[in-house]
Amino acid sequence: MIRLSFAPMEGVTGPVFRRVFKEVFGGVDTFYTPFLSANQNHSFKKREKREYLPYDPMLVPQVMAADPLDFVWAAKLLKDAGYSEVNLNLGCPMATVVSRKRGAGLLKDTEVLRRFLDAVFSQEGLPDISVKTRTGFETSEQAAQLGKLYAAFPFCEVVIHPRAREEFYIGRADIEAFKLMRAELDCPVCYNGDIRTTGDIERLKTDPGGVDHFMIGRGLLADPALALKIKGVCETEDRRRVYDFLNRLWDAYMGELSGERDVLFKMKELWYYLEWHYPEEAELIGRIRKSRSAAEYRSLTMQVLNR
Ligand SMILES: Cc1cc2nc3c(=O)[nH]c(=O)nc-3n(C[C@H](O)[C@H](O)[C@H](O)COP(=O)(O)O)c2cc1C
């Protein structure tokens, strides 16, 4: 039996999105929060608290930190909030994150990373710690070396996104780098990267093979029924279900954000990924992404999906 997780996506897969996605689609076993920033203030912002409160048994909170003791503070706080697992972000490629030696910035120097992990795992009273990592900073030639380093610590799971930081999300996920890192690890491993179709999962079951946990991000934004299709629960295309999903999401964001403009912006971002699934509708979707009012957005969305 395979396990599917929705990848954390900052600005996209927040609590409102996760709730509406579960109501209309589902098929995903675990969700991860977009990264929560732990810094020396040792307090999370209101927006961040809404990510993990109230306790959700399907959720793994993800934390990003430059200082190991800030990570430890956050992990313990999340344990007190009920979470048995906390995920460490070692993958975020954004320049503002990397320059402060957080996210993928910690992959640049393995000695710095080793000291970070030593300081974390020398603490008592932690929840289980998993990590979501890329396979290198400049190139994935670092994959095996990083795998060896992770193997020296008691991670409950390593989620591998086989791209180097310098690749951001460009090009293809590198299965060979995934294999090199996995070969060094004894703990459970999750594969993440470029899963867009049920066929992709079928291929991954044989190459690299032996993986039973897959994490999907953009593929689920493009086709929100993908997890259901992978699990064999839903086989046919159903545009009306996507239409219903987007309508409910619109209403839910209206209750959360500060007005129609912000909601429109958020919805247009989703259409960037939805276009991957409906390439034949590129012209109409291009107009959705340029729409300036809720009325225009609604009418165009209806033309693409309500049939
Ligand atoms: C807009 C956006 C936001 C993201 N935010 C996060 C994040 O908060 N934490 C994280 O670990 N990865 C983040 N990622 C990376 C995804 O979780 C995932 O690793 C990446 O998209 C590759 O998987 P996919 O090909 O299935 O999308 C983000 C990616 C995108 C495109």
Short mmCIF file of N, CA, C and O in Angstrom, two decimals, residues 105-148:
data_model
loop_
_atom_site.label_atom_id
_atom_site.label_comp_id
_atom_site.label_asym_id
_atom_site.label_seq_id
_atom_site.Cartn_x
_atom_site.Cartn_y
_atom_site.Cartn_z
N GLY A 105 20.07 26.58 2.19
CA GLY A 105 21.31 27.27 2.57
C GLY A 105 22.17 26.43 3.50
O GLY A 105 23.39 26.55 3.51
N LEU A 106 21.53 25.54 4.27
CA LEU A 106 22.29 24.70 5.19
C LEU A 106 23.01 23.55 4.48
O LEU A 106 23.81 22.84 5.08
N LEU A 107 22.69 23.35 3.19
CA LEU A 107 23.34 22.25 2.46
C LEU A 107 24.69 22.66 1.88
O LEU A 107 25.46 21.83 1.42
N LYS A 108 24.97 23.96 1.93
CA LYS A 108 26.16 24.48 1.27
C LYS A 108 27.45 23.95 1.90
O LYS A 108 28.40 23.61 1.20
N ASP A 109 27.43 23.86 3.21
CA ASP A 109 28.64 23.45 3.93
C ASP A 109 28.25 22.29 4.85
O ASP A 109 27.55 22.48 5.85
N THR A 110 28.72 21.08 4.51
CA THR A 110 28.28 19.90 5.28
C THR A 110 28.74 19.95 6.73
O THR A 110 28.09 19.37 7.59
N GLU A 111 29.86 20.64 7.00
CA GLU A 111 30.31 20.72 8.40
C GLU A 111 29.35 21.57 9.23
O GLU A 111 29.04 21.25 10.37
N VAL A 112 28.90 22.66 8.62
CA VAL A 112 27.92 23.52 9.32
C VAL A 112 26.64 22.71 9.57
O VAL A 112 26.07 22.73 10.66
N LEU A 113 26.23 21.95 8.57
CA LEU A 113 25.02 21.13 8.71
C LEU A 113 25.22 20.07 9.79
O LEU A 113 24.32 19.83 10.60
N ARG A 114 26.40 19.45 9.80
CA ARG A 114 26.65 18.44 10.82
C ARG A 114 26.55 19.05 12.23
O ARG A 114 25.91 18.48 13.12
N ARG A 115 27.11 20.24 12.40
CA ARG A 115 27.03 20.88 13.72
C ARG A 115 25.58 21.21 14.08
O ARG A 115 25.16 21.05 15.21
N PHE A 116 24.82 21.64 13.07
CA PHE A 116 23.40 21.94 13.29
C PHE A 116 22.68 20.67 13.78
O PHE A 116 21.97 20.70 14.80
N LEU A 117 22.91 19.57 13.07
CA LEU A 117 22.18 18.33 13.42
C LEU A 117 22.66 17.76 14.75
O LEU A 117 21.86 17.26 15.55
N ASP A 118 23.98 17.88 15.02
CA ASP A 118 24.52 17.46 16.33
C ASP A 118 23.80 18.20 17.44
O ASP A 118 23.38 17.61 18.43
N ALA A 119 23.68 19.51 17.26
CA ALA A 119 23.08 20.34 18.32
C ALA A 119 21.59 19.99 18.49
O ALA A 119 21.08 19.97 19.61
N VAL A 120 20.91 19.68 17.40
CA VAL A 120 19.49 19.31 17.50
C VAL A 120 19.35 17.97 18.22
O VAL A 120 18.64 17.86 19.23
N PHE A 121 20.06 16.96 17.72
CA PHE A 121 19.82 15.61 18.23
C PHE A 121 20.47 15.36 19.59
O PHE A 121 20.25 14.31 20.19
N SER A 122 21.27 16.31 20.09
CA SER A 122 21.80 16.13 21.43
C SER A 122 20.76 16.52 22.48
O SER A 122 20.96 16.33 23.68
N GLN A 123 19.64 17.07 22.04
CA GLN A 123 18.60 17.51 22.98
C GLN A 123 17.67 16.35 23.33
O GLN A 123 17.42 15.48 22.49
N GLU A 124 17.12 16.41 24.54
CA GLU A 124 16.12 15.40 24.92
C GLU A 124 14.72 15.96 24.75
O GLU A 124 14.54 17.18 24.70
N GLY A 125 13.75 15.06 24.70
CA GLY A 125 12.35 15.50 24.69
C GLY A 125 11.84 16.00 23.36
O GLY A 125 10.84 16.70 23.28
N LEU A 126 12.55 15.62 22.27
CA LEU A 126 12.10 16.04 20.94
C LEU A 126 10.99 15.11 20.44
O LEU A 126 10.93 13.94 20.83
N PRO A 127 10.13 15.59 19.53
CA PRO A 127 9.26 14.65 18.80
C PRO A 127 10.13 13.91 17.78
O PRO A 127 11.33 14.17 17.68
N ASP A 128 9.53 13.00 17.00
CA ASP A 128 10.28 12.39 15.90
C ASP A 128 10.63 13.50 14.92
O ASP A 128 9.81 14.38 14.65
N ILE A 129 11.84 13.43 14.37
CA ILE A 129 12.26 14.48 13.43
C ILE A 129 12.48 13.85 12.04
O ILE A 129 13.24 12.88 11.90
N SER A 130 11.78 14.40 11.05
CA SER A 130 12.05 14.02 9.67
C SER A 130 12.69 15.22 8.98
O SER A 130 12.71 16.33 9.53
N VAL A 131 13.21 15.00 7.78
CA VAL A 131 13.84 16.12 7.06
C VAL A 131 13.36 16.09 5.61
O VAL A 131 13.10 15.02 5.05
N LYS A 132 13.17 17.26 5.04
CA LYS A 132 12.86 17.34 3.61
C LYS A 132 14.05 18.05 2.97
O LYS A 132 14.34 19.21 3.30
N THR A 133 14.75 17.32 2.11
CA THR A 133 16.03 17.82 1.62
C THR A 133 16.14 17.77 0.11
O THR A 133 15.52 16.94 -0.54
N ARG A 134 16.96 18.64 -0.40
CA ARG A 134 17.41 18.50 -1.79
C ARG A 134 18.65 17.61 -1.79
O ARG A 134 19.15 17.25 -0.72
N THR A 135 19.16 17.30 -2.99
CA THR A 135 20.29 16.38 -3.07
C THR A 135 21.63 17.10 -3.23
O THR A 135 22.64 16.47 -3.53
N GLY A 136 21.62 18.41 -3.04
CA GLY A 136 22.88 19.13 -3.09
C GLY A 136 22.62 20.62 -3.12
O GLY A 136 21.46 21.05 -3.23
N PHE A 137 23.69 21.39 -3.02
CA PHE A 137 23.54 22.84 -3.11
C PHE A 137 23.80 23.27 -4.56
O PHE A 137 22.89 23.67 -5.26
N GLU A 138 25.04 23.11 -5.01
CA GLU A 138 25.32 23.50 -6.39
C GLU A 138 24.91 22.43 -7.38
O GLU A 138 24.28 22.73 -8.39
N THR A 139 25.29 21.18 -7.08
CA THR A 139 24.90 20.07 -7.95
C THR A 139 24.53 18.89 -7.06
O THR A 139 24.85 18.87 -5.86
N SER A 140 23.91 17.89 -7.68
CA SER A 140 23.52 16.70 -6.92
C SER A 140 24.68 15.73 -6.72
O SER A 140 24.48 14.63 -6.22
N GLU A 141 25.89 16.14 -7.09
CA GLU A 141 27.05 15.29 -6.79
C GLU A 141 27.22 15.09 -5.29
O GLU A 141 27.91 14.19 -4.84
N GLN A 142 26.59 15.98 -4.53
CA GLN A 142 26.66 15.91 -3.07
C GLN A 142 25.71 14.85 -2.49
O GLN A 142 25.70 14.64 -1.27
N ALA A 143 24.88 14.21 -3.33
CA ALA A 143 23.78 13.38 -2.82
C ALA A 143 24.23 12.30 -1.83
O ALA A 143 23.66 12.16 -0.75
N ALA A 144 25.28 11.54 -2.20
CA ALA A 144 25.72 10.44 -1.34
C ALA A 144 26.31 10.98 -0.04
O ALA A 144 26.04 10.47 1.05
N GLN A 145 27.10 12.05 -0.17
CA GLN A 145 27.72 12.65 1.02
C GLN A 145 26.65 13.13 2.01
O GLN A 145 26.76 12.89 3.22
N LEU A 146 25.62 13.76 1.49
CA LEU A 146 24.53 14.22 2.36
C LEU A 146 23.79 13.03 2.96
O LEU A 146 23.42 13.04 4.14
N GLY A 147 23.58 11.98 2.15
CA GLY A 147 22.92 10.77 2.64
C GLY A 147 23.69 10.18 3.82
O GLY A 147 23.10 9.81 4.84
N LYS A 148 25.02 10.13 3.68
CA LYS A 148 25.87 9.60 4.78
C LYS A 148 25.68 10.43 6.04
O LYS A 148 25.59 9.91 7.14
#
